[in-house]
Amino acid sequence: MSEHFLVTGGNRLEGEVLVGGAKNSVLKLMAAALLAEGTTVVTNCPDILDVPLMADVLRGLGCEVELEDSEVRITTPAEPKYHADFDAVKQFRASVCVLGPLVARCRRAVVALPGGDAIGSRPLDMHQSGLRLLGARSEIEHGCVVAEADDLHGANIRLVFPSVGATENILMAAVLARGETVIDNAAREPEIVDLCNMLNEMGAKVSGGGSSTLTIQGVRKLEPTIHRVIGDRIVAATWGVAASMTRGDVRVRGVNHKHLGLVLDKLRTAGAEVTPEVDGFRVIQRERPKAVNFATLPYPGFPTDLQPMAIGLAAVAVGTSMITENVFESRFRFVEEMIRLGADARTDGHHAVIRGVPVLSSAPVWSSDIRAGAGLVLAGLVADGTTEVHDIFHIDRGYPRFVENLRGLGGVIERVGSE
Ligand code: UD1
């Protein structure tokens, strides 16, 4: 049988956990290395599968990439290749973030489109229309997104939705375009700020990172840099929610608590004592959590990536919670698995209503994406008996040392089976 987790519920999580660099930052920072000839070093890289996968994408583009501990060294040639083929990109969607840097550096990019995704359709229309406004032609041809530009120039671009990926691709193309680009309704996620900071260290002229208007003065050339990835707020919050669900006491380190303002407020509403700390935060939950309503929104709203954890919390809370998903259309598919674990949940369109029960009931369940997988493990921690969580390769893509970290907090989890 393929690898799966056995999670035995009932223990209260206690102790300290250190989170690594943010998955949703490191992959973009690695792509940004394409923008400068020479050796760029990214530190505080998380030990997750997506990092070596991204390294392979960059190798396919002619870079030399060395991974050692939490450091990745990327040496970009004077003329990178511009074609990221299907074999390289098929395993993870985030590889599409090489599109912007390739258009900027090579004036041409061919990036194979990865397959579908369990959380809903993820079109690239905003990425393409932004690049078109910068002067590129962009089409989908033979399963690839193709972009070509003789002259990349500044433009005023207003996104119809603050897409993280579109903001990043347009930003990374605009840094080497001629003149000024303004991106309105830009995504404001901390990972975008991290990327703006790294680009500026490389010699780019980007202002407004973290606000909804990014202004970029194009420059002719960027230089390599050494950059430290910000801590992973989604992983950090996963441990925070786990503490609340198990009525535990957990100190999370390695993250900026300001990146989790609303999330920590929600835990307080659930009855947790939440203390911000210099390098993280602490969550203590003494009683059964209280019901809390959540609506996912772009940052600084409640992150869609934490919606499965919110459902887990609601499933064992006192009272009824309403959860609204505003970012990815199919993310509620995972609720079926929660119902299998005894959650009293109903969904209708992008709303879910959950009536908390005192304890869930163990069952075999299947992860459909990284965050759903983590949400199911958290549910297993508050279920009676032993829950089998399958398709855990998803969890390995986003959570470094997941079993070790959870065990360190007193959770009962085992990885069993092999390919
Ligand atoms: C990133 C994160 C993901 C997170 C998401 C929202 C990475 C690797 N992934 O994904 O974990 O859940 O942000 O915070 O960083 N859309 C379009 N057209 C486009 C682009 C997006 O319609 O051209 C839609 C998407 O289908 C989705 C919404 O916009 O419904 C948000 O997507 P976006 O912010 O782009 O998410 P990603 O960058 O793919």
CSV table of C-alpha atoms and ligand atoms in Angstrom, one decimal:
chain,number,residue,atom,x,y,z
A,1,MET,CA,0.0,0.0,0.0
A,2,SER,CA,1.3,3.5,-0.7
A,3,GLU,CA,2.5,5.7,2.1
A,4,HIS,CA,-0.1,7.0,4.5
A,5,PHE,CA,-0.3,8.4,8.0
A,6,LEU,CA,-1.9,6.8,11.0
A,7,VAL,CA,-3.1,9.5,13.4
A,8,THR,CA,-4.4,8.6,16.8
A,9,GLY,CA,-6.5,11.2,18.4
A,10,GLY,CA,-6.9,12.3,22.0
A,11,ASN,CA,-3.6,14.0,22.9
A,12,ARG,CA,-3.3,17.7,23.8
A,13,LEU,CA,-0.5,19.4,21.8
A,14,GLU,CA,2.1,21.0,23.9
A,15,GLY,CA,5.5,22.5,23.3
A,16,GLU,CA,7.4,24.5,20.8
A,17,VAL,CA,7.7,24.2,17.0
A,18,LEU,CA,9.9,26.1,14.6
A,19,VAL,CA,8.6,26.8,11.1
A,20,GLY,CA,10.8,27.1,8.0
A,21,GLY,CA,10.7,29.4,5.1
A,22,ALA,CA,7.4,30.0,3.3
A,23,LYS,CA,6.6,27.6,0.4
A,24,ASN,CA,4.7,30.3,-1.4
A,25,SER,CA,7.7,32.6,-1.2
A,26,VAL,CA,10.7,30.4,-1.9
A,27,LEU,CA,9.5,29.1,-5.3
A,28,LYS,CA,9.0,32.7,-6.6
A,29,LEU,CA,12.4,33.8,-5.1
A,30,MET,CA,14.0,30.9,-6.9
A,31,ALA,CA,12.4,31.9,-10.2
A,32,ALA,CA,13.5,35.5,-9.6
A,33,ALA,CA,17.1,34.2,-9.8
A,34,LEU,CA,16.5,33.9,-13.5
A,35,LEU,CA,16.5,37.7,-13.7
A,36,ALA,CA,20.3,38.1,-13.0
A,37,GLU,CA,23.3,36.4,-14.5
A,38,GLY,CA,25.5,34.8,-11.8
A,39,THR,CA,24.9,33.1,-8.5
A,40,THR,CA,21.9,33.9,-6.4
A,41,VAL,CA,21.6,32.4,-2.9
A,42,VAL,CA,18.2,31.8,-1.2
A,43,THR,CA,18.4,30.9,2.5
A,44,ASN,CA,15.9,29.6,5.0
A,45,CYS,CA,14.4,27.3,2.3
A,46,PRO,CA,11.9,24.8,3.7
A,47,ASP,CA,12.7,21.1,3.3
A,48,ILE,CA,9.7,20.3,1.1
A,49,LEU,CA,9.3,18.5,-2.2
A,50,ASP,CA,8.4,21.6,-4.2
A,51,VAL,CA,11.9,23.1,-3.7
A,52,PRO,CA,13.8,20.2,-5.5
A,53,LEU,CA,11.0,20.2,-8.1
A,54,MET,CA,11.6,23.9,-8.7
A,55,ALA,CA,15.3,23.3,-8.9
A,56,ASP,CA,14.6,20.8,-11.7
A,57,VAL,CA,12.6,23.4,-13.6
A,58,LEU,CA,15.5,25.9,-13.3
A,59,ARG,CA,18.0,23.3,-14.4
A,60,GLY,CA,15.9,22.6,-17.5
A,61,LEU,CA,16.3,26.4,-18.2
A,62,GLY,CA,20.1,26.1,-18.1
A,63,CYS,CA,20.7,27.1,-14.5
A,64,GLU,CA,23.0,25.2,-12.1
A,65,VAL,CA,21.3,24.6,-8.9
A,66,GLU,CA,22.7,23.3,-5.6
A,67,LEU,CA,20.6,22.5,-2.6
A,68,GLU,CA,22.3,22.1,0.7
A,69,ASP,CA,20.4,22.1,4.0
A,70,SER,CA,18.2,25.1,3.9
A,71,GLU,CA,20.2,27.0,1.3
A,72,VAL,CA,19.8,26.9,-2.5
A,73,ARG,CA,22.4,28.4,-4.8
A,74,ILE,CA,21.3,29.1,-8.3
A,75,THR,CA,23.7,30.0,-11.0
A,76,THR,CA,22.0,31.6,-14.0
A,77,PRO,CA,23.7,31.7,-17.4
A,78,ALA,CA,24.0,34.8,-19.6
A,79,GLU,CA,21.4,33.3,-21.9
A,80,PRO,CA,18.9,31.0,-20.1
A,81,LYS,CA,16.7,28.7,-22.2
A,82,TYR,CA,13.2,29.9,-22.5
A,83,HIS,CA,11.3,26.6,-22.7
A,84,ALA,CA,10.0,25.0,-19.5
A,85,ASP,CA,8.7,21.7,-20.8
A,86,PHE,CA,5.9,19.5,-19.5
A,87,ASP,CA,8.1,17.0,-17.8
A,88,ALA,CA,9.6,19.7,-15.7
A,89,VAL,CA,6.4,21.6,-14.7
A,90,LYS,CA,3.8,18.8,-14.6
A,91,GLN,CA,4.3,18.1,-11.0
A,92,PHE,CA,3.4,21.4,-9.5
A,93,ARG,CA,1.5,24.5,-10.6
A,94,ALA,CA,3.7,27.1,-9.0
A,95,SER,CA,6.3,26.5,-11.8
A,96,VAL,CA,4.3,29.0,-13.9
A,97,CYS,CA,6.1,31.7,-12.0
A,98,VAL,CA,9.1,31.3,-14.4
A,99,LEU,CA,6.9,33.0,-17.1
A,100,GLY,CA,7.5,36.6,-16.0
A,101,PRO,CA,11.3,36.3,-15.4
A,102,LEU,CA,11.7,34.4,-18.8
A,103,VAL,CA,9.9,37.1,-20.7
A,104,ALA,CA,12.0,39.7,-19.0
A,105,ARG,CA,15.3,38.0,-19.5
A,106,CYS,CA,14.8,36.2,-22.9
A,107,ARG,CA,12.0,38.2,-24.3
A,108,ARG,CA,10.4,34.9,-25.0
A,109,ALA,CA,8.9,32.2,-22.8
A,110,VAL,CA,7.2,28.8,-23.4
A,111,VAL,CA,5.9,27.3,-20.2
A,112,ALA,CA,3.9,24.0,-20.3
A,113,LEU,CA,0.6,24.2,-18.6
A,114,PRO,CA,0.4,21.9,-15.6
A,115,GLY,CA,-2.7,19.8,-15.3
A,116,GLY,CA,-5.9,20.4,-13.4
A,117,ASP,CA,-6.0,21.0,-9.7
A,118,ALA,CA,-8.3,19.7,-7.0
A,119,ILE,CA,-9.1,23.1,-5.6
A,120,GLY,CA,-10.8,24.4,-8.8
A,121,SER,CA,-9.8,25.8,-12.2
A,122,ARG,CA,-6.8,28.1,-12.2
A,123,PRO,CA,-6.8,30.1,-15.4
A,124,LEU,CA,-3.8,32.4,-16.4
A,125,ASP,CA,-5.9,35.1,-18.1
A,126,MET,CA,-4.7,37.8,-15.8
A,127,HIS,CA,-1.0,36.8,-16.1
A,128,GLN,CA,-1.4,36.9,-19.9
A,129,SER,CA,-3.3,40.2,-20.1
A,130,GLY,CA,-0.8,41.9,-17.9
A,131,LEU,CA,2.1,40.7,-20.0
A,132,ARG,CA,0.2,41.8,-23.1
A,133,LEU,CA,0.0,45.3,-21.7
A,134,LEU,CA,3.7,45.3,-21.2
A,135,GLY,CA,4.1,44.7,-24.9
A,136,ALA,CA,4.2,40.9,-25.1
A,137,ARG,CA,2.1,38.6,-27.3
A,138,SER,CA,0.8,35.8,-25.3
A,139,GLU,CA,-1.3,32.7,-26.4
A,140,ILE,CA,-1.9,29.2,-25.2
A,141,GLU,CA,-0.4,26.9,-27.9
A,142,HIS,CA,-0.1,23.2,-27.8
A,143,GLY,CA,-0.5,22.9,-24.1
A,144,CYS,CA,1.9,25.7,-23.3
A,145,VAL,CA,1.6,29.4,-22.4
A,146,VAL,CA,3.7,31.3,-24.9
A,147,ALA,CA,4.8,34.9,-24.5
A,148,GLU,CA,7.0,36.9,-26.8
A,149,ALA,CA,8.1,40.5,-26.7
A,150,ASP,CA,10.3,42.6,-29.0
A,151,ASP,CA,10.1,45.5,-26.7
A,152,LEU,CA,8.9,45.2,-23.1
A,153,HIS,CA,7.7,48.6,-21.9
A,154,GLY,CA,6.0,50.0,-18.8
A,155,ALA,CA,2.2,50.1,-18.6
A,156,ASN,CA,-0.7,50.8,-16.3
A,157,ILE,CA,-2.2,47.5,-15.3
A,158,ARG,CA,-5.4,47.0,-13.2
A,159,LEU,CA,-6.0,43.5,-12.1
A,160,VAL,CA,-9.7,42.4,-11.9
A,161,PHE,CA,-8.8,40.4,-8.8
A,162,PRO,CA,-5.6,40.6,-6.6
A,163,SER,CA,-4.2,37.4,-7.9
A,164,VAL,CA,-1.0,36.4,-6.2
A,165,GLY,CA,0.5,34.6,-9.2
A,166,ALA,CA,-0.5,37.2,-11.8
A,167,THR,CA,1.0,40.0,-9.6
A,168,GLU,CA,4.3,38.1,-9.3
A,169,ASN,CA,4.6,37.3,-13.0
A,170,ILE,CA,3.8,40.9,-14.1
A,171,LEU,CA,6.1,42.3,-11.4
A,172,MET,CA,9.0,40.1,-12.5
A,173,ALA,CA,8.5,41.0,-16.1
A,174,ALA,CA,8.2,44.7,-15.4
A,175,VAL,CA,11.4,45.0,-13.4
A,176,LEU,CA,13.4,44.7,-16.7
A,177,ALA,CA,10.9,46.6,-18.9
A,178,ARG,CA,11.6,50.1,-20.3
A,179,GLY,CA,9.9,52.8,-18.2
A,180,GLU,CA,7.3,52.8,-15.4
A,181,THR,CA,4.7,50.1,-14.7
A,182,VAL,CA,1.9,50.5,-12.2
A,183,ILE,CA,0.0,47.5,-11.0
A,184,ASP,CA,-3.3,48.4,-9.4
A,185,ASN,CA,-5.3,46.0,-7.3
A,186,ALA,CA,-2.1,44.1,-6.8
A,187,ALA,CA,-2.0,41.2,-4.3
A,188,ARG,CA,-0.7,42.3,-0.9
A,189,GLU,CA,0.4,39.0,0.6
A,190,PRO,CA,3.6,39.0,2.7
A,191,GLU,CA,5.1,36.7,0.1
A,192,ILE,CA,4.7,39.5,-2.5
A,193,VAL,CA,6.5,41.9,-0.1
A,194,ASP,CA,9.3,39.3,0.2
A,195,LEU,CA,9.6,39.1,-3.5
A,196,CYS,CA,9.7,43.0,-3.9
A,197,ASN,CA,12.4,43.1,-1.2
A,198,MET,CA,14.5,40.6,-3.0
A,199,LEU,CA,14.1,42.3,-6.4
A,200,ASN,CA,15.1,45.6,-4.8
A,201,GLU,CA,18.2,43.9,-3.3
A,202,MET,CA,19.0,42.8,-6.9
A,203,GLY,CA,18.8,46.4,-8.1
A,204,ALA,CA,15.2,46.7,-9.2
A,205,LYS,CA,13.1,49.8,-8.4
A,206,VAL,CA,9.9,48.5,-6.9
A,207,SER,CA,7.8,50.5,-4.4
A,208,GLY,CA,4.4,50.0,-2.8
A,209,GLY,CA,5.0,46.3,-1.8
A,210,GLY,CA,2.3,45.3,0.6
A,211,SER,CA,-0.2,47.9,-0.7
A,212,SER,CA,-2.6,47.4,-3.6
A,213,THR,CA,-0.5,49.7,-5.9
A,214,LEU,CA,2.9,48.5,-7.0
A,215,THR,CA,5.1,51.0,-8.9
A,216,ILE,CA,8.0,49.6,-10.8
A,217,GLN,CA,10.7,51.7,-12.6
A,218,GLY,CA,12.3,49.3,-15.1
A,219,VAL,CA,16.1,48.9,-15.0
A,220,ARG,CA,18.4,47.5,-17.7
A,221,LYS,CA,20.0,44.8,-15.6
A,222,LEU,CA,19.8,43.1,-12.2
A,223,GLU,CA,22.5,41.6,-10.1
A,224,PRO,CA,22.5,38.3,-8.0
A,225,THR,CA,21.8,38.6,-4.3
A,226,ILE,CA,21.6,36.6,-1.1
A,227,HIS,CA,18.1,36.6,0.4
A,228,ARG,CA,16.4,34.9,3.4
A,229,VAL,CA,12.9,33.6,2.8
A,230,ILE,CA,10.2,34.8,5.3
A,231,GLY,CA,8.7,32.3,7.7
A,232,ASP,CA,5.7,30.2,6.5
A,233,ARG,CA,2.6,31.8,8.0
A,234,ILE,CA,0.4,29.0,6.7
A,235,VAL,CA,2.4,26.3,8.4
A,236,ALA,CA,2.7,28.4,11.5
A,237,ALA,CA,-1.1,28.9,11.7
A,238,THR,CA,-1.7,25.2,11.1
A,239,TRP,CA,0.1,24.5,14.4
A,240,GLY,CA,-1.8,27.4,16.0
A,241,VAL,CA,-5.1,25.9,15.0
A,242,ALA,CA,-4.0,22.5,16.0
A,243,ALA,CA,-3.2,23.9,19.5
A,244,SER,CA,-6.7,25.3,19.7
A,245,MET,CA,-8.5,22.2,18.5
A,246,THR,CA,-6.6,19.9,20.9
A,247,ARG,CA,-7.0,22.4,23.8
A,248,GLY,CA,-3.2,22.6,23.9
A,249,ASP,CA,-0.4,25.0,24.6
A,250,VAL,CA,1.9,25.6,21.6
A,251,ARG,CA,4.6,28.2,21.0
A,252,VAL,CA,5.3,28.7,17.3
A,253,ARG,CA,8.6,30.2,16.3
A,254,GLY,CA,10.2,31.4,13.0
A,255,VAL,CA,7.3,33.5,11.7
A,256,ASN,CA,6.2,37.1,11.9
A,257,HIS,CA,3.0,37.1,13.9
A,258,LYS,CA,1.9,40.3,12.1
A,259,HIS,CA,1.4,38.2,9.0
A,260,LEU,CA,-1.3,36.4,10.8
A,261,GLY,CA,-3.3,39.2,12.4
A,262,LEU,CA,-6.8,38.1,11.4
A,263,VAL,CA,-6.1,34.4,11.9
A,264,LEU,CA,-4.9,35.0,15.5
A,265,ASP,CA,-7.9,37.2,16.2
A,266,LYS,CA,-10.1,34.3,15.0
A,267,LEU,CA,-8.4,31.9,17.5
A,268,ARG,CA,-9.0,34.5,20.2
A,269,THR,CA,-12.7,34.5,19.2
A,270,ALA,CA,-12.6,30.7,19.6
A,271,GLY,CA,-11.5,31.2,23.2
A,272,ALA,CA,-7.7,30.8,22.8
A,273,GLU,CA,-5.2,33.0,24.7
A,274,VAL,CA,-2.9,34.2,21.9
A,275,THR,CA,0.3,35.9,22.8
A,276,PRO,CA,2.4,37.6,20.0
A,277,GLU,CA,6.1,37.0,20.5
A,278,VAL,CA,9.2,38.5,18.9
A,279,ASP,CA,9.8,35.5,16.6
A,280,GLY,CA,6.3,34.0,16.6
A,281,PHE,CA,3.3,33.5,18.9
A,282,ARG,CA,1.9,31.2,21.6
A,283,VAL,CA,-1.6,29.7,21.6
A,284,ILE,CA,-3.2,28.3,24.8
A,285,GLN,CA,-6.7,26.9,24.6
A,286,ARG,CA,-8.2,25.7,27.9
A,287,GLU,CA,-11.8,24.9,27.1
A,288,ARG,CA,-13.5,23.4,24.0
A,289,PRO,CA,-13.2,26.0,21.2
A,290,LYS,CA,-16.2,28.2,20.5
A,291,ALA,CA,-17.8,28.4,17.0
A,292,VAL,CA,-16.3,31.1,14.7
A,293,ASN,CA,-17.3,32.3,11.3
A,294,PHE,CA,-14.7,32.5,8.6
A,295,ALA,CA,-14.7,34.0,5.1
A,296,THR,CA,-11.6,33.5,3.0
A,297,LEU,CA,-10.3,36.6,1.1
A,298,PRO,CA,-7.1,37.9,-0.4
A,299,TYR,CA,-4.6,39.2,2.2
A,300,PRO,CA,-5.1,40.7,4.8
A,301,GLY,CA,-8.3,38.6,4.8
A,302,PHE,CA,-8.5,35.1,6.1
A,303,PRO,CA,-6.2,32.9,3.9
A,304,THR,CA,-7.9,30.3,1.7
A,305,ASP,CA,-5.0,28.0,2.5
A,306,LEU,CA,-6.2,27.8,6.1
A,307,GLN,CA,-9.8,27.1,5.2
A,308,PRO,CA,-9.5,23.3,5.8
A,309,MET,CA,-8.0,24.0,9.3
A,310,ALA,CA,-10.9,26.4,10.0
A,311,ILE,CA,-13.3,23.7,9.1
A,312,GLY,CA,-11.5,21.3,11.4
A,313,LEU,CA,-11.8,23.8,14.3
A,314,ALA,CA,-15.5,24.4,13.5
A,315,ALA,CA,-16.1,20.7,13.5
A,316,VAL,CA,-15.2,20.3,17.2
A,317,ALA,CA,-16.4,23.8,18.4
A,318,VAL,CA,-19.3,24.5,20.6
A,319,GLY,CA,-22.0,25.9,18.3
A,320,THR,CA,-22.5,26.5,14.6
A,321,SER,CA,-20.0,28.1,12.3
A,322,MET,CA,-20.4,29.5,8.8
A,323,ILE,CA,-17.4,29.2,6.5
A,324,THR,CA,-17.4,31.0,3.1
A,325,GLU,CA,-14.8,30.3,0.4
A,326,ASN,CA,-14.3,33.3,-1.9
A,327,VAL,CA,-11.0,32.4,-3.6
A,328,PHE,CA,-11.0,28.8,-5.0
A,329,GLU,CA,-14.3,27.4,-6.3
A,330,SER,CA,-13.8,23.7,-5.5
A,331,ARG,CA,-12.1,23.9,-2.2
A,332,PHE,CA,-15.1,22.4,-0.3
A,333,ARG,CA,-14.6,19.0,-1.9
A,334,PHE,CA,-12.6,18.2,1.1
A,335,VAL,CA,-15.6,18.6,3.4
A,336,GLU,CA,-16.8,15.2,2.2
A,337,GLU,CA,-13.7,13.7,3.9
A,338,MET,CA,-14.5,15.7,7.1
A,339,ILE,CA,-18.1,14.3,7.0
A,340,ARG,CA,-16.5,10.8,6.9
A,341,LEU,CA,-14.7,11.7,10.1
A,342,GLY,CA,-18.1,12.5,11.7
A,343,ALA,CA,-18.2,16.3,11.1
A,344,ASP,CA,-21.8,17.7,11.0
A,345,ALA,CA,-21.3,19.8,7.9
A,346,ARG,CA,-23.3,20.9,4.9
A,347,THR,CA,-22.1,22.9,1.9
A,348,ASP,CA,-24.1,25.0,-0.5
A,349,GLY,CA,-22.1,26.7,-3.3
A,350,HIS,CA,-19.3,28.5,-1.6
A,351,HIS,CA,-20.8,28.4,1.9
A,352,ALA,CA,-20.4,25.6,4.5
A,353,VAL,CA,-22.4,25.4,7.7
A,354,ILE,CA,-20.8,23.3,10.4
A,355,ARG,CA,-22.3,22.3,13.7
A,356,GLY,CA,-19.6,21.4,16.2
A,357,VAL,CA,-19.5,17.9,17.8
A,358,PRO,CA,-17.5,17.1,21.0
A,359,VAL,CA,-15.3,14.5,19.2
A,360,LEU,CA,-14.8,13.2,15.7
A,361,SER,CA,-14.7,9.6,14.7
A,362,SER,CA,-11.7,8.0,13.1
A,363,ALA,CA,-11.9,6.8,9.5
A,364,PRO,CA,-9.8,6.3,6.3
A,365,VAL,CA,-9.6,9.6,4.5
A,366,TRP,CA,-7.9,11.0,1.3
A,367,SER,CA,-6.0,14.3,0.9
A,368,SER,CA,-6.8,16.2,-2.2
A,369,ASP,CA,-4.3,19.0,-1.8
A,370,ILE,CA,-1.6,20.1,0.6
A,371,ARG,CA,-3.8,22.1,2.9
A,372,ALA,CA,-6.8,19.6,2.9
A,373,GLY,CA,-4.3,16.9,3.8
A,374,ALA,CA,-3.0,18.9,6.8
A,375,GLY,CA,-6.7,19.7,7.8
A,376,LEU,CA,-7.5,16.0,7.8
A,377,VAL,CA,-4.5,15.2,10.1
A,378,LEU,CA,-5.7,17.9,12.5
A,379,ALA,CA,-9.1,16.4,12.5
A,380,GLY,CA,-7.5,13.0,13.2
A,381,LEU,CA,-6.0,14.5,16.3
A,382,VAL,CA,-9.4,15.1,17.8
A,383,ALA,CA,-11.1,11.9,16.6
A,384,ASP,CA,-11.5,8.8,18.7
A,385,GLY,CA,-9.3,5.9,17.4
A,386,THR,CA,-6.9,5.9,14.6
A,387,THR,CA,-7.5,7.8,11.4
A,388,GLU,CA,-5.7,6.7,8.1
A,389,VAL,CA,-4.8,9.7,6.0
A,390,HIS,CA,-3.9,8.7,2.4
A,391,ASP,CA,-2.3,10.5,-0.5
A,392,ILE,CA,0.1,12.2,1.9
A,393,PHE,CA,2.5,13.2,-0.9
A,394,HIS,CA,0.4,16.4,-1.0
A,395,ILE,CA,1.4,17.1,2.7
A,396,ASP,CA,5.1,16.5,1.9
A,397,ARG,CA,4.9,19.1,-0.8
A,398,GLY,CA,4.2,21.9,1.7
A,399,TYR,CA,5.0,20.8,5.3
A,400,PRO,CA,8.6,20.2,6.2
A,401,ARG,CA,9.3,17.4,8.8
A,402,PHE,CA,5.5,17.2,9.4
A,403,VAL,CA,5.6,13.9,11.4
A,404,GLU,CA,8.6,15.0,13.5
A,405,ASN,CA,7.1,18.3,14.3
A,406,LEU,CA,3.7,16.9,15.2
A,407,ARG,CA,5.3,14.2,17.4
A,408,GLY,CA,7.5,16.8,19.0
A,409,LEU,CA,4.3,18.5,20.2
A,410,GLY,CA,2.9,15.2,21.6
A,411,GLY,CA,0.7,14.2,18.6
A,412,VAL,CA,0.5,10.5,17.8
A,413,ILE,CA,1.2,10.0,14.1
A,414,GLU,CA,3.1,7.4,12.2
A,415,ARG,CA,4.1,7.2,8.5
A,416,VAL,CA,3.5,3.7,7.2
A,417,GLY,CA,3.6,1.8,3.9
A,418,SER,CA,5.9,2.4,1.0
A,419,GLU,CA,5.6,2.8,-2.7
B,1,UD1,C1,-1.3,31.4,-4.6
B,1,UD1,C2,-0.8,30.3,-3.6
B,1,UD1,C3,-1.9,29.5,-3.1
B,1,UD1,C4,-3.0,30.4,-2.5
B,1,UD1,C5,-3.4,31.4,-3.5
B,1,UD1,C6,-4.4,32.5,-2.9
B,1,UD1,C7,1.4,29.8,-4.5
B,1,UD1,C8,2.3,28.8,-5.1
B,1,UD1,N1,0.2,29.5,-4.3
B,1,UD1,O1,-1.9,30.6,-5.7
B,1,UD1,O2,-1.4,28.6,-2.1
B,1,UD1,O3,-4.1,29.6,-2.1
B,1,UD1,O4,-2.3,32.2,-4.0
B,1,UD1,O5,-3.9,33.0,-1.8
B,1,UD1,O6,1.8,30.9,-4.1
B,1,UD1,N2,-7.3,33.6,-11.2
B,1,UD1,C9,-7.9,33.8,-12.4
B,1,UD1,N3,-7.1,34.2,-13.5
B,1,UD1,C10,-5.7,34.4,-13.3
B,1,UD1,C11,-5.1,34.1,-12.1
B,1,UD1,C12,-6.0,33.7,-11.0
B,1,UD1,O7,-9.1,33.7,-12.6
B,1,UD1,O8,-5.1,34.7,-14.3
B,1,UD1,C13,-8.2,33.2,-10.1
B,1,UD1,C14,-7.9,31.8,-9.6
B,1,UD1,O9,-8.6,30.8,-10.4
B,1,UD1,C15,-8.4,31.8,-8.2
B,1,UD1,C16,-8.1,33.3,-7.8
B,1,UD1,O10,-7.9,34.0,-9.0
B,1,UD1,O11,-9.8,31.6,-8.1
B,1,UD1,C17,-6.9,33.5,-6.9
B,1,UD1,O12,-5.7,32.9,-7.5
B,1,UD1,P1,-4.2,33.4,-7.3
B,1,UD1,O13,-4.2,34.5,-6.2
B,1,UD1,O14,-3.6,33.7,-8.6
B,1,UD1,O15,-3.6,32.1,-6.7
B,1,UD1,P2,-2.2,31.4,-7.1
B,1,UD1,O16,-1.2,32.4,-7.3
B,1,UD1,O17,-2.5,30.4,-8.1
